[in-house]
Coordinates of C-alpha atoms and ligand atoms in Angstrom, one line a residue:
X564 CA 24.5 -14.0 55.8
X565 CA 21.7 -11.5 54.6
X566 CA 22.3 -7.6 55.3
X567 CA 18.9 -7.7 56.7
X568 CA 19.7 -10.8 58.8
X569 CA 22.3 -9.1 60.2
X570 CA 20.0 -6.0 61.4
X571 CA 17.7 -8.4 63.0
X572 CA 20.3 -10.3 65.0
X573 CA 22.0 -7.3 65.9
X574 CA 22.3 -6.2 69.8
X575 CA 24.1 -2.9 69.1
X576 CA 25.1 -0.6 66.4
X577 CA 26.9 -2.3 63.2
X578 CA 30.1 -1.6 61.9
X579 CA 30.3 -1.6 58.2
X580 CA 32.4 -0.5 55.3
X581 CA 32.3 0.5 51.7
X582 CA 35.5 0.3 49.3
X583 CA 36.5 0.8 45.6
X584 CA 37.6 -1.8 43.3
X585 CA 41.5 -1.3 42.5
X586 CA 42.4 1.1 39.5
X587 CA 42.9 -1.1 36.5
X588 CA 46.6 -2.7 36.8
X589 CA 46.6 -2.4 40.7
X590 CA 46.7 -5.7 42.7
X591 CA 44.3 -7.2 44.9
X592 CA 46.4 -6.2 47.9
X593 CA 45.7 -2.8 47.8
X594 CA 42.2 -3.6 48.5
X595 CA 43.2 -6.1 51.0
X596 CA 45.6 -2.9 52.9
X597 CA 42.5 -0.6 52.9
X598 CA 40.6 -3.3 54.8
X599 CA 43.3 -5.3 57.5
X600 CA 42.9 -2.1 59.6
X601 CA 39.5 -2.2 60.0
X602 CA 39.2 -6.2 60.8
X603 CA 39.2 -5.9 64.2
X604 CA 36.1 -3.8 64.3
X605 CA 34.1 -6.9 62.5
X606 CA 32.7 -5.4 59.5
X607 CA 29.2 -7.1 59.3
X608 CA 29.4 -7.0 55.6
X609 CA 31.6 -4.8 53.3
X610 CA 30.3 -2.8 50.3
X611 CA 31.9 -2.7 46.7
X612 CA 31.0 -0.1 44.6
X613 CA 30.6 0.2 40.9
X614 CA 32.0 2.2 38.8
X615 CA 31.1 3.4 34.9
X616 CA 33.2 3.5 31.9
X617 CA 34.6 6.7 31.1
X618 CA 35.2 8.0 27.9
X619 CA 38.8 8.9 26.4
X620 CA 40.3 10.5 23.3
X621 CA 42.8 8.4 21.9
X622 CA 45.0 9.2 18.6
X623 CA 44.5 6.3 16.0
X624 CA 46.8 5.1 13.1
X625 CA 46.1 7.5 10.7
X626 CA 46.5 10.6 13.1
X627 CA 42.8 10.9 13.3
X628 CA 41.5 11.1 17.4
X629 CA 38.5 8.9 18.7
X630 CA 36.6 8.5 21.2
X631 CA 36.7 5.0 23.1
X632 CA 35.2 3.5 26.1
X633 CA 37.5 2.5 29.2
X634 CA 36.8 1.3 32.8
X635 CA 39.3 2.3 34.9
X636 CA 37.8 0.4 37.9
X637 CA 36.5 -3.0 37.0
X638 CA 35.8 -6.4 38.6
X639 CA 32.9 -5.7 41.3
X640 CA 31.9 -9.4 41.1
X641 CA 35.3 -10.7 41.4
X642 CA 36.4 -8.7 44.3
X643 CA 33.5 -9.2 46.0
X644 CA 34.4 -12.9 46.0
X645 CA 38.1 -12.1 46.9
X646 CA 37.1 -10.1 50.1
X647 CA 34.4 -12.6 50.8
X648 CA 36.9 -15.4 50.7
X649 CA 39.5 -13.8 52.7
X650 CA 37.6 -12.5 55.5
X651 CA 34.7 -14.4 55.9
X652 CA 32.8 -11.4 55.6
X653 CA 29.9 -10.6 53.6
X654 CA 29.8 -8.6 50.8
X655 CA 27.4 -6.1 49.0
X656 CA 28.3 -5.5 45.1
X657 CA 26.7 -2.3 44.1
X658 CA 24.4 -3.1 40.6
X659 CA 23.9 -0.1 38.4
X660 CA 21.7 0.4 36.0
X661 CA 24.2 3.2 33.6
X662 CA 26.0 1.3 31.1
X663 CA 24.4 -2.1 31.8
X664 CA 21.7 -3.8 29.2
X665 CA 19.1 -6.0 31.3
X666 CA 20.3 -9.2 29.7
X667 CA 24.1 -8.0 30.7
X668 CA 22.3 -7.1 34.4
X669 CA 20.3 -10.8 34.5
X670 CA 24.4 -12.4 34.0
X671 CA 25.6 -10.2 36.3
X672 CA 23.1 -11.0 39.3
X673 CA 24.1 -14.7 38.1
X674 CA 27.7 -15.0 38.2
X675 CA 26.7 -13.4 42.2
X676 CA 24.3 -16.1 42.9
X677 CA 26.7 -19.0 41.4
X678 CA 29.8 -17.4 43.8
X679 CA 27.3 -17.3 46.8
X680 CA 26.5 -14.0 47.2
X681 CA 23.2 -13.0 48.1
X682 CA 23.3 -9.2 48.8
X683 CA 23.3 -6.3 46.3
X684 CA 23.1 -2.1 46.7
X685 CA 20.5 -1.6 43.4
X686 CA 21.3 2.0 42.3
X687 CA 20.6 3.9 39.2
X688 CA 24.7 5.4 39.0
X689 CA 25.3 8.6 37.7
X690 CA 25.8 9.6 34.6
X691 CA 29.2 9.5 32.3
X692 CA 31.3 12.5 32.9
X693 CA 30.3 14.5 29.7
X694 CA 27.2 13.7 29.5
X695 CA 24.7 16.6 31.5
X696 CA 21.6 14.1 32.3
X697 CA 21.6 10.2 33.0
X698 CA 21.0 8.2 29.7
X699 CA 20.3 4.8 30.4
X700 CA 21.3 1.9 28.0
X701 CA 18.6 1.5 25.4
X702 CA 17.7 -1.8 26.7
X703 CA 18.6 -1.3 29.7
X704 CA 16.7 0.2 33.3
X705 CA 16.3 4.2 33.7
X706 CA 15.8 4.2 37.4
X707 CA 17.1 2.1 40.1
X708 CA 13.3 1.1 41.0
X709 CA 13.3 -0.9 37.7
X710 CA 16.2 -2.7 38.5
X711 CA 14.9 -3.7 42.1
X712 CA 12.2 -4.7 39.8
X713 CA 14.3 -7.0 38.2
X714 CA 16.4 -8.5 41.1
X715 CA 12.8 -9.1 42.5
X716 CA 12.0 -11.1 39.6
X717 CA 15.1 -13.1 39.9
X718 CA 14.1 -14.0 43.2
X719 CA 10.6 -15.1 42.2
X720 CA 12.4 -17.5 39.5
X721 CA 11.6 -14.9 36.9
X722 CA 14.4 -14.6 34.4
X723 CA 14.3 -12.8 30.8
X724 CA 13.5 -15.6 28.8
X725 CA 10.5 -16.5 30.5
X726 CA 10.9 -20.0 28.6
X727 CA 13.3 -21.1 30.9
X728 CA 12.2 -24.5 32.0
X729 CA 12.5 -25.1 36.2
X730 CA 14.3 -21.6 36.8
X731 CA 16.4 -21.6 39.7
X732 CA 15.5 -18.3 41.6
X733 CA 18.0 -16.6 43.5
X734 CA 17.9 -15.2 46.8
X735 CA 18.9 -11.4 47.0
X736 CA 18.7 -9.1 49.8
X737 CA 18.1 -5.9 48.1
X738 CA 19.3 -2.6 49.8
X739 CA 18.9 1.0 47.9
X740 CA 20.2 4.2 48.2
X741 CA 18.3 7.7 50.0
X742 CA 19.4 10.9 50.4
X743 CA 19.1 13.0 53.4
X744 CA 19.7 16.2 51.7
X745 CA 17.8 15.0 48.6
X746 CA 19.1 13.4 45.5
X747 CA 20.1 16.3 43.5
X748 CA 17.9 15.9 40.3
X749 CA 14.8 15.6 42.5
X750 CA 12.1 18.2 42.2
X751 CA 11.3 18.4 45.8
X752 CA 12.4 16.7 49.0
X753 CA 8.7 15.0 48.9
X754 CA 9.1 13.7 45.6
X755 CA 12.3 12.4 46.4
X756 CA 11.0 10.3 49.6
X757 CA 7.7 9.0 47.3
X758 CA 10.3 7.4 44.7
X759 CA 12.4 6.0 47.7
X760 CA 9.5 4.6 48.8
X761 CA 8.5 2.7 45.7
X762 CA 11.9 1.3 45.5
X763 CA 10.9 -0.2 49.1
X764 CA 7.4 -0.9 47.9
X765 CA 8.9 -3.5 45.2
X766 CA 11.2 -5.1 47.5
X767 CA 13.7 -3.2 49.0
X768 CA 14.5 -4.5 52.2
X769 CA 16.8 -1.6 53.6
X770 CA 18.3 2.0 52.9
X771 CA 21.8 3.5 53.0
X772 CA 22.3 7.1 52.7
X773 CA 24.3 9.4 51.0
X774 CA 26.9 10.9 53.0
X775 CA 26.2 13.8 55.4
X776 CA 27.7 15.2 58.0
X777 CA 24.8 17.3 60.4
X778 CA 22.7 14.6 62.4
X779 CA 19.8 16.6 62.4
X780 CA 19.3 16.1 58.5
X781 CA 19.3 12.7 58.8
X782 CA 16.8 12.4 61.6
X783 CA 14.5 14.8 59.9
X784 CA 15.1 12.1 57.0
X785 CA 13.9 9.2 58.9
X786 CA 11.1 10.6 60.3
X787 CA 9.5 12.0 57.1
X788 CA 10.7 8.5 55.8
X789 CA 8.2 7.0 59.1
X790 CA 5.8 9.6 57.9
X791 CA 4.7 8.3 54.8
X792 CA 5.2 4.1 55.5
X793 CA 8.8 3.8 55.1
X794 CA 9.8 0.9 57.7
X795 CA 12.7 -0.8 56.6
X796 CA 16.1 -0.5 58.3
X797 CA 17.6 3.1 57.4
X798 CA 21.5 3.0 57.6
X799 CA 23.5 6.3 58.1
X800 CA 26.8 6.5 55.4
X801 CA 29.4 8.1 57.1
X802 CA 32.4 9.7 55.4
X803 CA 35.2 10.7 57.7
X804 CA 37.1 14.0 56.3
X805 CA 40.7 13.4 55.7
X806 CA 42.2 15.3 53.0
X807 CA 42.0 19.3 52.1
X808 CA 40.5 18.1 48.5
X809 CA 37.9 16.9 50.8
X810 CA 36.4 20.0 51.9
X811 CA 36.6 21.5 48.0
X812 CA 35.2 18.6 46.1
X813 CA 32.8 16.7 48.5
X814 CA 29.7 19.3 48.7
X815 CA 30.0 19.3 44.8
X816 CA 30.2 15.8 44.2
X817 CA 27.6 14.5 46.7
X818 CA 25.4 17.6 47.1
X819 CA 26.3 17.2 51.2
X820 CA 26.3 20.4 53.2
X821 CA 29.0 21.5 56.1
X822 CA 27.3 22.4 59.0
X823 CA 28.8 26.2 60.4
X824 CA 30.5 24.7 63.2
X825 CA 32.8 22.1 61.1
X826 CA 33.5 24.6 58.5
X827 CA 34.9 26.6 61.1
X828 CA 37.1 24.0 62.0
X829 CA 38.0 22.9 58.6
X830 CA 38.7 26.5 57.5
X831 CA 41.6 26.8 59.9
X832 CA 43.2 23.6 58.6
X833 CA 46.5 24.0 57.0
X834 CA 47.5 20.4 55.8
X835 CA 45.7 16.5 55.7
X836 CA 46.8 15.8 58.9
X837 CA 45.1 19.1 60.3
X838 CA 41.7 17.7 58.2
X839 CA 42.3 13.9 59.8
X840 CA 42.3 15.7 63.3
X841 CA 38.9 17.2 62.4
X842 CA 37.5 15.2 60.6
X843 CA 38.4 12.5 63.5
X844 CA 36.6 14.4 66.2
X845 CA 33.8 15.2 64.3
X846 CA 33.2 11.9 62.7
X847 CA 33.3 10.4 66.7
X848 CA 30.7 13.0 67.9
X849 CA 28.6 12.5 64.9
X850 CA 28.7 8.7 65.3
X851 CA 27.9 8.2 69.4
X852 CA 24.9 10.7 68.9
X853 CA 23.8 8.5 65.7
X854 CA 24.6 5.4 68.1
X855 CA 22.0 6.8 70.8
X856 CA 19.6 7.0 68.5
X857 CA 20.0 3.5 67.4
X858 CA 20.7 3.2 63.8
X859 CA 21.0 -0.2 62.3
X860 CA 24.6 -0.1 61.3
X861 CA 27.4 2.6 60.8
X862 CA 28.5 2.7 57.1
X863 CA 31.8 3.9 56.8
X864 CA 32.7 5.4 53.1
X865 CA 36.5 4.8 53.3
X866 CA 36.8 4.7 49.5
X867 CA 39.5 2.4 50.3
X868 CA 41.6 4.8 53.0
X869 CA 41.3 3.5 56.2
X870 CA 43.3 5.6 58.5
X871 CA 40.4 8.3 59.7
X872 CA 37.8 5.3 59.5
X873 CA 40.2 3.8 62.1
X874 CA 40.4 6.7 64.2
X875 CA 36.5 7.2 64.4
X876 CA 35.7 3.8 65.1
X877 CA 38.4 3.4 67.6
X878 CA 36.3 6.2 69.3
X879 CA 32.7 4.6 69.2
X880 CA 32.9 1.3 69.3
Ligands
FAD980 P1 16.8 6.7 41.8 O1 16.2 6.0 42.9 O2 16.9 6.0 40.5 O3 16.8 8.1 41.7 C1 17.3 8.8 40.7 C2 16.8 10.3 40.5 O4 15.5 10.0 39.8 C3 16.4 11.0 41.6 O5 16.1 12.2 41.7 C4 14.6 10.2 42.2 O6 14.2 11.1 42.9 C5 14.4 10.4 41.1 N1 13.3 9.3 40.3 C6 13.7 8.0 41.1 N2 12.2 7.5 40.2 C7 11.7 8.1 39.6 C8 10.2 8.2 38.7 N3 9.9 6.9 38.8 N4 10.2 8.9 37.9 C9 10.7 10.4 38.3 N5 12.0 10.6 38.9 C10 12.5 9.7 39.5 N6 27.1 5.3 42.1 C11 27.5 4.7 41.3 O7 27.9 4.9 40.1 N7 28.1 3.3 42.1 C12 28.2 3.2 42.9 O8 28.7 2.0 43.2 C13 27.3 4.1 43.8 N8 26.8 3.5 45.4 C14 26.1 4.7 45.8 C15 25.7 4.1 47.6 C16 25.3 4.9 48.1 C17 24.9 4.7 49.2 C18 24.4 6.1 47.3 C19 23.7 7.1 48.4 C20 24.4 6.5 45.8 C21 25.7 5.8 45.4 N9 26.2 5.9 44.2 C22 26.9 5.0 43.5 C23 25.7 7.0 43.9 C24 24.2 6.8 42.9 O9 24.1 6.6 41.8 C25 23.5 8.5 42.3 O10 23.4 9.2 43.4 C26 22.4 8.5 41.1 O11 22.4 9.6 40.8 C27 20.9 8.0 41.6 O12 20.9 6.6 42.1 P2 19.5 6.0 42.7 O13 19.8 4.4 43.0 O14 19.3 6.6 44.1 O15 18.6 6.5 41.7

């Protein structure tokens, strides 16, 4: 079923999760181990992230060093199908612009279509680690909006090769990303919101937000979206805090603020268990308030680790 159908049919706030494909060499069981403890909360859908290629420096036969491209977490299409089959749950593979030509995007979407996966989250993707700005594939898309356009075209039966006779239209429900604290590259929140509206106007049917810890920012973001005419469901992204490392890296990687009261508690933490306790308490309070505001769904960034998500879900569902 399409994500948007889940929202239409729901009588209360839904639960959904996002997982990472396993690193190359790990078994699919490592993914299932991260989902199994959350199944009792009946996730409406499971998102599977996509990870860009990375450059590695390798020593060649003649002792010279060269840059080679590698992907540490391949397999989004296969993982999405495996999760769908095992749990009978809808999966939402993430499709990104970076590293893909339009033709490769078309082929990936066709694989999903053949597998009966009819949800995608359309994203630009981040730049490569050693690139200061995002560089698209020479025949790829620069912005997520262009990717939305390509998927909408396929939903209308328009493929890149317009000479295909009687093309089979796809039927994807398209989600896109939104940023309550502004995308880090955007000139300001208003321009970011206008570009978000553009993605929706082109055919995106719902928005999932970047993680945030301050509900006030989410509520203001939703109000601003509504003011400019964005009417689609907006799903808050929840990050369960569970390690000391999270305190250091999350604001840097995701450009999100820790509100003062949360930071005061995090500063007292000496171990990962301390962070889990603080993260659980904060997450429960945050989610309860979001539910009171009738959000359509709480989307948990589990990153394959279920413990704190489970504790929060126990406290709110
Ligand atoms: P866009 O919507 O293209 O926006 C990118 C920037 O360009 C913004 O600053 C926007 O304001 C600006 N912009 C947009 N259109 C225009 C225009 N026409 N002219 C000028 N400026 C414009 N990354 C991954 O690599 N893999 C994932 O699986 C993944 N999953 C994610 C899931 C969620 C829910 C979220 C919130 C993010 C995810 N990301 C993922 C990260 C995301 O790819 C990055 O944040 C990326 O930098 C921006 O992606 P976007 O789709 O929001 O881009």
